[in-house]
JSON list of C-alpha atoms in Angstrom, two decimals:
[
{"chain": "G", "resi": 186, "resn": "MET", "atom": "CA", "xyz": [1.54, -23.36, 2.07]},
{"chain": "G", "resi": 187, "resn": "GLN", "atom": "CA", "xyz": [3.51, -20.23, 2.94]},
{"chain": "G", "resi": 188, "resn": "PRO", "atom": "CA", "xyz": [1.66, -17.24, 4.31]},
{"chain": "G", "resi": 189, "resn": "LEU", "atom": "CA", "xyz": [0.26, -14.80, 1.79]},
{"chain": "G", "resi": 190, "resn": "ILE", "atom": "CA", "xyz": [2.25, -11.55, 1.62]},
{"chain": "G", "resi": 191, "resn": "GLY", "atom": "CA", "xyz": [0.70, -8.33, 0.42]},
{"chain": "G", "resi": 192, "resn": "LEU", "atom": "CA", "xyz": [2.85, -6.02, -1.68]},
{"chain": "G", "resi": 193, "resn": "VAL", "atom": "CA", "xyz": [1.64, -2.42, -1.78]},
{"chain": "G", "resi": 194, "resn": "LEU", "atom": "CA", "xyz": [2.73, -0.24, -4.68]},
{"chain": "G", "resi": 195, "resn": "GLU", "atom": "CA", "xyz": [1.71, 3.22, -5.77]},
{"chain": "G", "resi": 196, "resn": "THR", "atom": "CA", "xyz": [1.18, 2.08, -9.39]},
{"chain": "G", "resi": 197, "resn": "PHE", "atom": "CA", "xyz": [1.61, -1.40, -10.86]},
{"chain": "G", "resi": 198, "resn": "PRO", "atom": "CA", "xyz": [3.07, -2.33, -13.33]},
{"chain": "G", "resi": 199, "resn": "LYS", "atom": "CA", "xyz": [4.99, 0.91, -13.74]},
{"chain": "G", "resi": 200, "resn": "ALA", "atom": "CA", "xyz": [7.49, 1.07, -16.61]},
{"chain": "G", "resi": 201, "resn": "SER", "atom": "CA", "xyz": [10.09, 2.94, -14.57]},
{"chain": "G", "resi": 202, "resn": "GLU", "atom": "CA", "xyz": [10.15, 0.30, -11.82]},
{"chain": "G", "resi": 203, "resn": "THR", "atom": "CA", "xyz": [11.88, -2.64, -13.45]},
{"chain": "G", "resi": 204, "resn": "PHE", "atom": "CA", "xyz": [13.65, -3.45, -10.17]},
{"chain": "G", "resi": 205, "resn": "ILE", "atom": "CA", "xyz": [10.30, -4.01, -8.44]},
{"chain": "G", "resi": 206, "resn": "LEU", "atom": "CA", "xyz": [8.99, -6.17, -11.28]},
{"chain": "G", "resi": 207, "resn": "ASN", "atom": "CA", "xyz": [12.19, -8.25, -11.17]},
{"chain": "G", "resi": 208, "resn": "GLU", "atom": "CA", "xyz": [11.87, -8.72, -7.39]},
{"chain": "G", "resi": 209, "resn": "ILE", "atom": "CA", "xyz": [8.24, -9.82, -7.72]},
{"chain": "G", "resi": 210, "resn": "LEU", "atom": "CA", "xyz": [9.11, -12.30, -10.47]},
{"chain": "G", "resi": 211, "resn": "GLU", "atom": "CA", "xyz": [11.93, -13.71, -8.35]},
{"chain": "G", "resi": 212, "resn": "LEU", "atom": "CA", "xyz": [9.70, -14.04, -5.26]},
{"chain": "G", "resi": 213, "resn": "GLU", "atom": "CA", "xyz": [7.15, -15.89, -7.39]},
{"chain": "G", "resi": 214, "resn": "ARG", "atom": "CA", "xyz": [9.90, -18.12, -8.81]},
{"chain": "G", "resi": 215, "resn": "GLN", "atom": "CA", "xyz": [10.89, -19.00, -5.24]},
{"chain": "G", "resi": 216, "resn": "GLY", "atom": "CA", "xyz": [7.31, -20.05, -4.52]},
{"chain": "G", "resi": 217, "resn": "LEU", "atom": "CA", "xyz": [6.11, -17.19, -2.31]},
{"chain": "G", "resi": 218, "resn": "ASP", "atom": "CA", "xyz": [2.37, -16.62, -2.29]},
{"chain": "G", "resi": 219, "resn": "LEU", "atom": "CA", "xyz": [1.91, -12.91, -3.09]},
{"chain": "G", "resi": 220, "resn": "HIS", "atom": "CA", "xyz": [-0.98, -10.53, -3.59]},
{"chain": "G", "resi": 221, "resn": "ILE", "atom": "CA", "xyz": [-0.25, -7.12, -5.12]},
{"chain": "G", "resi": 222, "resn": "PHE", "atom": "CA", "xyz": [-2.21, -4.02, -4.13]},
{"chain": "G", "resi": 223, "resn": "SER", "atom": "CA", "xyz": [-1.87, -0.98, -6.36]},
{"chain": "G", "resi": 224, "resn": "LEU", "atom": "CA", "xyz": [-3.06, 2.42, -5.12]},
{"chain": "G", "resi": 225, "resn": "ARG", "atom": "CA", "xyz": [-3.47, 3.66, -8.67]},
{"chain": "G", "resi": 226, "resn": "CYS", "atom": "CA", "xyz": [-4.37, 2.08, -11.99]},
{"chain": "G", "resi": 227, "resn": "PHE", "atom": "CA", "xyz": [-1.67, 2.19, -14.59]},
{"chain": "G", "resi": 228, "resn": "SER", "atom": "CA", "xyz": [-2.01, 3.91, -17.93]},
{"chain": "G", "resi": 229, "resn": "GLU", "atom": "CA", "xyz": [-1.22, 1.82, -21.00]},
{"chain": "G", "resi": 230, "resn": "GLN", "atom": "CA", "xyz": [1.58, 4.17, -22.08]},
{"chain": "G", "resi": 231, "resn": "ASP", "atom": "CA", "xyz": [3.29, 3.98, -18.65]},
{"chain": "G", "resi": 232, "resn": "ALA", "atom": "CA", "xyz": [2.80, 0.24, -18.09]},
{"chain": "G", "resi": 233, "resn": "HIS", "atom": "CA", "xyz": [5.80, -2.03, -17.88]},
{"chain": "G", "resi": 234, "resn": "PRO", "atom": "CA", "xyz": [5.77, -4.34, -20.92]},
{"chain": "G", "resi": 235, "resn": "GLU", "atom": "CA", "xyz": [6.80, -7.33, -18.77]},
{"chain": "G", "resi": 236, "resn": "GLY", "atom": "CA", "xyz": [4.01, -6.80, -16.21]},
{"chain": "G", "resi": 237, "resn": "ALA", "atom": "CA", "xyz": [1.95, -9.57, -17.80]},
{"chain": "G", "resi": 238, "resn": "ARG", "atom": "CA", "xyz": [4.55, -12.12, -16.63]},
{"chain": "G", "resi": 239, "resn": "VAL", "atom": "CA", "xyz": [3.45, -11.63, -13.01]},
{"chain": "G", "resi": 240, "resn": "LYS", "atom": "CA", "xyz": [1.19, -14.47, -11.91]},
{"chain": "G", "resi": 241, "resn": "SER", "atom": "CA", "xyz": [0.15, -13.03, -8.53]},
{"chain": "G", "resi": 242, "resn": "PRO", "atom": "CA", "xyz": [-3.28, -11.46, -8.28]},
{"chain": "G", "resi": 243, "resn": "VAL", "atom": "CA", "xyz": [-3.42, -7.65, -8.41]},
{"chain": "G", "resi": 244, "resn": "THR", "atom": "CA", "xyz": [-6.06, -5.57, -6.65]},
{"chain": "G", "resi": 245, "resn": "TYR", "atom": "CA", "xyz": [-6.41, -1.96, -7.73]},
{"chain": "G", "resi": 246, "resn": "LEU", "atom": "CA", "xyz": [-7.73, -0.08, -4.72]},
{"chain": "G", "resi": 247, "resn": "PRO", "atom": "CA", "xyz": [-10.64, 2.27, -5.34]},
{"chain": "G", "resi": 248, "resn": "SER", "atom": "CA", "xyz": [-9.59, 5.90, -5.15]},
{"chain": "G", "resi": 249, "resn": "LEU", "atom": "CA", "xyz": [-11.07, 9.37, -5.21]},
{"chain": "G", "resi": 250, "resn": "LEU", "atom": "CA", "xyz": [-8.01, 10.57, -7.12]},
{"chain": "G", "resi": 251, "resn": "PRO", "atom": "CA", "xyz": [-7.26, 11.75, -9.75]},
{"chain": "G", "resi": 252, "resn": "LYS", "atom": "CA", "xyz": [-10.99, 12.20, -10.35]},
{"chain": "G", "resi": 253, "resn": "PHE", "atom": "CA", "xyz": [-14.07, 11.49, -8.29]},
{"chain": "G", "resi": 254, "resn": "ASP", "atom": "CA", "xyz": [-16.05, 8.34, -9.14]},
{"chain": "G", "resi": 255, "resn": "ILE", "atom": "CA", "xyz": [-19.28, 7.57, -7.26]},
{"chain": "G", "resi": 256, "resn": "ASP", "atom": "CA", "xyz": [-18.86, 3.78, -7.57]},
{"chain": "G", "resi": 257, "resn": "GLN", "atom": "CA", "xyz": [-15.37, 3.90, -6.12]},
{"chain": "G", "resi": 258, "resn": "GLU", "atom": "CA", "xyz": [-16.60, 6.16, -3.34]},
{"chain": "G", "resi": 259, "resn": "ARG", "atom": "CA", "xyz": [-19.27, 3.57, -2.47]},
{"chain": "G", "resi": 260, "resn": "GLU", "atom": "CA", "xyz": [-16.67, 0.79, -2.30]},
{"chain": "G", "resi": 261, "resn": "LEU", "atom": "CA", "xyz": [-14.45, 2.86, -0.02]},
{"chain": "G", "resi": 262, "resn": "VAL", "atom": "CA", "xyz": [-17.30, 3.90, 2.27]},
{"chain": "G", "resi": 263, "resn": "SER", "atom": "CA", "xyz": [-18.66, 0.33, 2.50]},
{"chain": "G", "resi": 264, "resn": "ALA", "atom": "CA", "xyz": [-15.28, -0.93, 3.69]},
{"chain": "G", "resi": 265, "resn": "HIS", "atom": "CA", "xyz": [-15.13, 1.82, 6.33]},
{"chain": "G", "resi": 266, "resn": "VAL", "atom": "CA", "xyz": [-18.63, 1.07, 7.57]},
{"chain": "G", "resi": 267, "resn": "GLU", "atom": "CA", "xyz": [-17.63, -2.57, 8.01]},
{"chain": "G", "resi": 268, "resn": "LEU", "atom": "CA", "xyz": [-14.44, -1.62, 9.86]},
{"chain": "G", "resi": 269, "resn": "PHE", "atom": "CA", "xyz": [-16.41, 0.68, 12.15]},
{"chain": "G", "resi": 270, "resn": "GLU", "atom": "CA", "xyz": [-18.92, -2.08, 12.88]},
{"chain": "G", "resi": 271, "resn": "GLN", "atom": "CA", "xyz": [-16.11, -4.55, 13.68]},
{"chain": "G", "resi": 272, "resn": "ASP", "atom": "CA", "xyz": [-14.29, -2.31, 16.17]},
{"chain": "G", "resi": 273, "resn": "SER", "atom": "CA", "xyz": [-15.65, 1.21, 16.59]},
{"chain": "G", "resi": 274, "resn": "GLU", "atom": "CA", "xyz": [-13.09, 2.13, 19.26]},
{"chain": "G", "resi": 275, "resn": "THR", "atom": "CA", "xyz": [-10.08, 1.37, 17.04]},
{"chain": "G", "resi": 276, "resn": "TYR", "atom": "CA", "xyz": [-11.81, 2.97, 14.07]},
{"chain": "G", "resi": 277, "resn": "LEU", "atom": "CA", "xyz": [-12.44, 6.22, 15.94]},
{"chain": "G", "resi": 278, "resn": "LYS", "atom": "CA", "xyz": [-8.92, 6.27, 17.41]},
{"chain": "G", "resi": 279, "resn": "THR", "atom": "CA", "xyz": [-7.40, 5.84, 13.94]},
{"chain": "G", "resi": 280, "resn": "SER", "atom": "CA", "xyz": [-9.75, 8.45, 12.49]},
{"chain": "G", "resi": 281, "resn": "ARG", "atom": "CA", "xyz": [-8.75, 11.02, 15.09]},
{"chain": "G", "resi": 282, "resn": "LEU", "atom": "CA", "xyz": [-5.08, 10.24, 14.72]},
{"chain": "G", "resi": 283, "resn": "TYR", "atom": "CA", "xyz": [-4.91, 10.60, 10.94]},
{"chain": "G", "resi": 284, "resn": "LEU", "atom": "CA", "xyz": [-7.68, 12.94, 9.92]},
{"chain": "G", "resi": 285, "resn": "LYS", "atom": "CA", "xyz": [-6.79, 15.65, 12.42]},
{"chain": "G", "resi": 286, "resn": "SER", "atom": "CA", "xyz": [-3.03, 15.46, 12.03]},
{"chain": "G", "resi": 287, "resn": "ASP", "atom": "CA", "xyz": [-0.74, 17.97, 10.37]},
{"chain": "G", "resi": 288, "resn": "LYS", "atom": "CA", "xyz": [0.69, 15.29, 8.07]},
{"chain": "G", "resi": 289, "resn": "GLY", "atom": "CA", "xyz": [-0.76, 16.83, 4.92]},
{"chain": "G", "resi": 290, "resn": "PRO", "atom": "CA", "xyz": [-3.70, 15.85, 2.75]},
{"chain": "G", "resi": 291, "resn": "ARG", "atom": "CA", "xyz": [-4.44, 12.29, 3.73]},
{"chain": "G", "resi": 292, "resn": "PHE", "atom": "CA", "xyz": [-8.16, 11.71, 3.14]},
{"chain": "G", "resi": 293, "resn": "ASN", "atom": "CA", "xyz": [-7.66, 9.49, 0.09]},
{"chain": "G", "resi": 294, "resn": "ASN", "atom": "CA", "xyz": [-4.88, 7.59, 1.93]},
{"chain": "G", "resi": 295, "resn": "PHE", "atom": "CA", "xyz": [-7.26, 7.14, 4.86]},
{"chain": "G", "resi": 296, "resn": "LEU", "atom": "CA", "xyz": [-10.06, 5.83, 2.64]},
{"chain": "G", "resi": 297, "resn": "GLN", "atom": "CA", "xyz": [-7.75, 3.49, 0.75]},
{"chain": "G", "resi": 298, "resn": "ALA", "atom": "CA", "xyz": [-6.21, 2.21, 4.00]},
{"chain": "G", "resi": 299, "resn": "GLY", "atom": "CA", "xyz": [-9.64, 1.16, 5.28]},
{"chain": "G", "resi": 300, "resn": "TYR", "atom": "CA", "xyz": [-10.39, -0.60, 2.01]},
{"chain": "G", "resi": 301, "resn": "LEU", "atom": "CA", "xyz": [-6.96, -2.27, 2.12]},
{"chain": "G", "resi": 302, "resn": "VAL", "atom": "CA", "xyz": [-7.61, -3.61, 5.64]},
{"chain": "G", "resi": 303, "resn": "TRP", "atom": "CA", "xyz": [-10.98, -4.92, 4.51]},
{"chain": "G", "resi": 304, "resn": "GLN", "atom": "CA", "xyz": [-9.26, -6.78, 1.64]},
{"chain": "G", "resi": 305, "resn": "LEU", "atom": "CA", "xyz": [-6.50, -8.09, 3.92]},
{"chain": "G", "resi": 306, "resn": "GLN", "atom": "CA", "xyz": [-9.10, -9.53, 6.28]},
{"chain": "G", "resi": 307, "resn": "LYS", "atom": "CA", "xyz": [-10.89, -11.29, 3.42]},
{"chain": "G", "resi": 308, "resn": "LEU", "atom": "CA", "xyz": [-7.62, -12.73, 2.09]},
{"chain": "G", "resi": 309, "resn": "GLY", "atom": "CA", "xyz": [-6.02, -13.58, 5.45]},
{"chain": "G", "resi": 310, "resn": "ILE", "atom": "CA", "xyz": [-2.96, -11.41, 4.82]},
{"chain": "G", "resi": 311, "resn": "ILE", "atom": "CA", "xyz": [-1.12, -10.25, 7.93]},
{"chain": "G", "resi": 312, "resn": "GLN", "atom": "CA", "xyz": [2.18, -9.00, 6.45]},
{"chain": "G", "resi": 313, "resn": "LEU", "atom": "CA", "xyz": [2.52, -6.13, 3.99]},
{"chain": "G", "resi": 314, "resn": "HIS", "atom": "CA", "xyz": [5.61, -4.98, 2.16]},
{"chain": "G", "resi": 315, "resn": "VAL", "atom": "CA", "xyz": [5.93, -1.50, 0.67]},
{"chain": "G", "resi": 316, "resn": "TYR", "atom": "CA", "xyz": [8.39, -0.36, -2.02]},
{"chain": "G", "resi": 317, "resn": "SER", "atom": "CA", "xyz": [8.66, 3.29, -1.00]},
{"chain": "G", "resi": 318, "resn": "THR", "atom": "CA", "xyz": [8.48, 5.44, 2.10]},
{"chain": "G", "resi": 319, "resn": "GLU", "atom": "CA", "xyz": [6.04, 7.95, 0.61]},
{"chain": "G", "resi": 320, "resn": "VAL", "atom": "CA", "xyz": [2.42, 7.52, -0.60]},
{"chain": "G", "resi": 321, "resn": "SER", "atom": "CA", "xyz": [2.28, 3.73, -0.32]},
{"chain": "G", "resi": 322, "resn": "THR", "atom": "CA", "xyz": [3.73, 3.72, 3.18]},
{"chain": "G", "resi": 323, "resn": "ALA", "atom": "CA", "xyz": [1.41, 6.53, 4.27]},
{"chain": "G", "resi": 324, "resn": "THR", "atom": "CA", "xyz": [-1.54, 4.30, 3.32]},
{"chain": "G", "resi": 325, "resn": "VAL", "atom": "CA", "xyz": [-0.03, 1.19, 4.91]},
{"chain": "G", "resi": 326, "resn": "GLU", "atom": "CA", "xyz": [0.79, 3.13, 8.09]},
{"chain": "G", "resi": 327, "resn": "ILE", "atom": "CA", "xyz": [-2.89, 4.01, 8.47]},
{"chain": "G", "resi": 328, "resn": "ALA", "atom": "CA", "xyz": [-3.92, 0.42, 7.64]},
{"chain": "G", "resi": 329, "resn": "GLN", "atom": "CA", "xyz": [-1.58, -0.80, 10.39]},
{"chain": "G", "resi": 330, "resn": "SER", "atom": "CA", "xyz": [-3.29, 1.52, 12.83]},
{"chain": "G", "resi": 331, "resn": "PHE", "atom": "CA", "xyz": [-6.67, 0.06, 11.85]},
{"chain": "G", "resi": 332, "resn": "SER", "atom": "CA", "xyz": [-5.59, -3.57, 11.99]},
{"chain": "G", "resi": 333, "resn": "GLY", "atom": "CA", "xyz": [-2.49, -3.93, 14.15]},
{"chain": "G", "resi": 334, "resn": "GLY", "atom": "CA", "xyz": [-0.86, -5.90, 11.29]},
{"chain": "G", "resi": 335, "resn": "SER", "atom": "CA", "xyz": [2.78, -5.50, 10.40]},
{"chain": "G", "resi": 336, "resn": "TYR", "atom": "CA", "xyz": [4.58, -4.03, 7.43]},
{"chain": "G", "resi": 337, "resn": "SER", "atom": "CA", "xyz": [8.08, -3.85, 6.02]},
{"chain": "G", "resi": 338, "resn": "ILE", "atom": "CA", "xyz": [9.67, -1.30, 3.70]},
{"chain": "G", "resi": 339, "resn": "THR", "atom": "CA", "xyz": [12.16, -1.21, 0.87]},
{"chain": "G", "resi": 340, "resn": "ALA", "atom": "CA", "xyz": [13.54, 2.33, 0.99]},
{"chain": "G", "resi": 341, "resn": "HIS", "atom": "CA", "xyz": [15.59, 3.74, -1.85]},
{"chain": "G", "resi": 342, "resn": "THR", "atom": "CA", "xyz": [18.09, 6.58, -2.00]},
{"chain": "G", "resi": 343, "resn": "HIS", "atom": "CA", "xyz": [15.48, 9.11, -3.14]},
{"chain": "G", "resi": 344, "resn": "ASP", "atom": "CA", "xyz": [13.30, 8.14, -0.14]},
{"chain": "G", "resi": 345, "resn": "THR", "atom": "CA", "xyz": [16.16, 8.80, 2.25]},
{"chain": "G", "resi": 346, "resn": "TYR", "atom": "CA", "xyz": [17.08, 12.22, 0.88]},
{"chain": "G", "resi": 347, "resn": "LEU", "atom": "CA", "xyz": [13.75, 13.62, -0.30]},
{"chain": "G", "resi": 348, "resn": "SER", "atom": "CA", "xyz": [11.46, 12.53, 2.55]},
{"chain": "G", "resi": 349, "resn": "ASP", "atom": "CA", "xyz": [10.61, 14.51, 5.63]},
{"chain": "G", "resi": 350, "resn": "GLN", "atom": "CA", "xyz": [13.04, 13.05, 8.17]},
{"chain": "G", "resi": 351, "resn": "ALA", "atom": "CA", "xyz": [10.57, 12.91, 11.08]},
{"chain": "G", "resi": 352, "resn": "THR", "atom": "CA", "xyz": [8.01, 11.09, 8.91]},
{"chain": "G", "resi": 353, "resn": "LEU", "atom": "CA", "xyz": [10.66, 8.75, 7.50]},
{"chain": "G", "resi": 354, "resn": "ASN", "atom": "CA", "xyz": [11.96, 7.93, 10.98]},
{"chain": "G", "resi": 355, "resn": "ARG", "atom": "CA", "xyz": [8.46, 7.23, 12.32]},
{"chain": "G", "resi": 356, "resn": "ARG", "atom": "CA", "xyz": [7.61, 4.93, 9.43]},
{"chain": "G", "resi": 357, "resn": "MET", "atom": "CA", "xyz": [10.88, 3.04, 9.66]},
{"chain": "G", "resi": 358, "resn": "ILE", "atom": "CA", "xyz": [10.52, 2.59, 13.43]},
{"chain": "G", "resi": 359, "resn": "GLU", "atom": "CA", "xyz": [6.98, 1.22, 13.00]},
{"chain": "G", "resi": 360, "resn": "ALA", "atom": "CA", "xyz": [8.09, -1.19, 10.26]},
{"chain": "G", "resi": 361, "resn": "ARG", "atom": "CA", "xyz": [8.84, -4.78, 11.14]},
{"chain": "G", "resi": 362, "resn": "PHE", "atom": "CA", "xyz": [12.02, -4.41, 9.10]},
{"chain": "G", "resi": 363, "resn": "THR", "atom": "CA", "xyz": [13.45, -2.03, 6.52]},
{"chain": "G", "resi": 364, "resn": "PHE", "atom": "CA", "xyz": [15.58, -2.87, 3.52]},
{"chain": "G", "resi": 365, "resn": "SER", "atom": "CA", "xyz": [17.56, -0.10, 1.91]},
{"chain": "G", "resi": 366, "resn": "GLY", "atom": "CA", "xyz": [17.85, -0.46, -1.86]},
{"chain": "G", "resi": 367, "resn": "ALA", "atom": "CA", "xyz": [20.78, 1.11, -3.67]},
{"chain": "G", "resi": 368, "resn": "THR", "atom": "CA", "xyz": [18.77, 3.45, -5.90]},
{"chain": "G", "resi": 369, "resn": "GLY", "atom": "CA", "xyz": [15.31, 4.16, -7.12]},
{"chain": "G", "resi": 370, "resn": "SER", "atom": "CA", "xyz": [16.41, 3.61, -10.73]},
{"chain": "G", "resi": 371, "resn": "ASN", "atom": "CA", "xyz": [15.99, 0.60, -12.96]},
{"chain": "G", "resi": 372, "resn": "HIS", "atom": "CA", "xyz": [18.30, -2.21, -11.86]}
]
């Protein structure tokens, strides 16, 4: 059996991301064992109509955005308590690094990253792949700091031109590899 690969997306299945759906379907066709992690739940009106063809399991990470939910908060906090109990030194180092940085509002990313690591440990996933250099990679970057696992990125033209260059460079340097897609449009 091939190793399980985690794919991290901002929203899955998103109607405007046909290229991602096609890549996932092709990876499945080739026999890769995937697990999809979505940072946000999709809305029915924005869902890709072909999303149901994906056979890989999808985990929607709990989130405090766009609105607060006490049950999701409990799930996020429980994962962080477990991570702290496993390795308090790494947990505190990661906390200091990301919660006190000037990288913008990251608390939800931080909480989701801890939950993601908790899920990765349960599933035995050591490689993540991200389809953007923005929100998804911000979360994966924090998860990598918690776990030491590796990640790769598919960056698209809009990532290259619209991202903060210092942040983009840091994320690409930390990635195991980076693939540059032609565009962020449907193809």
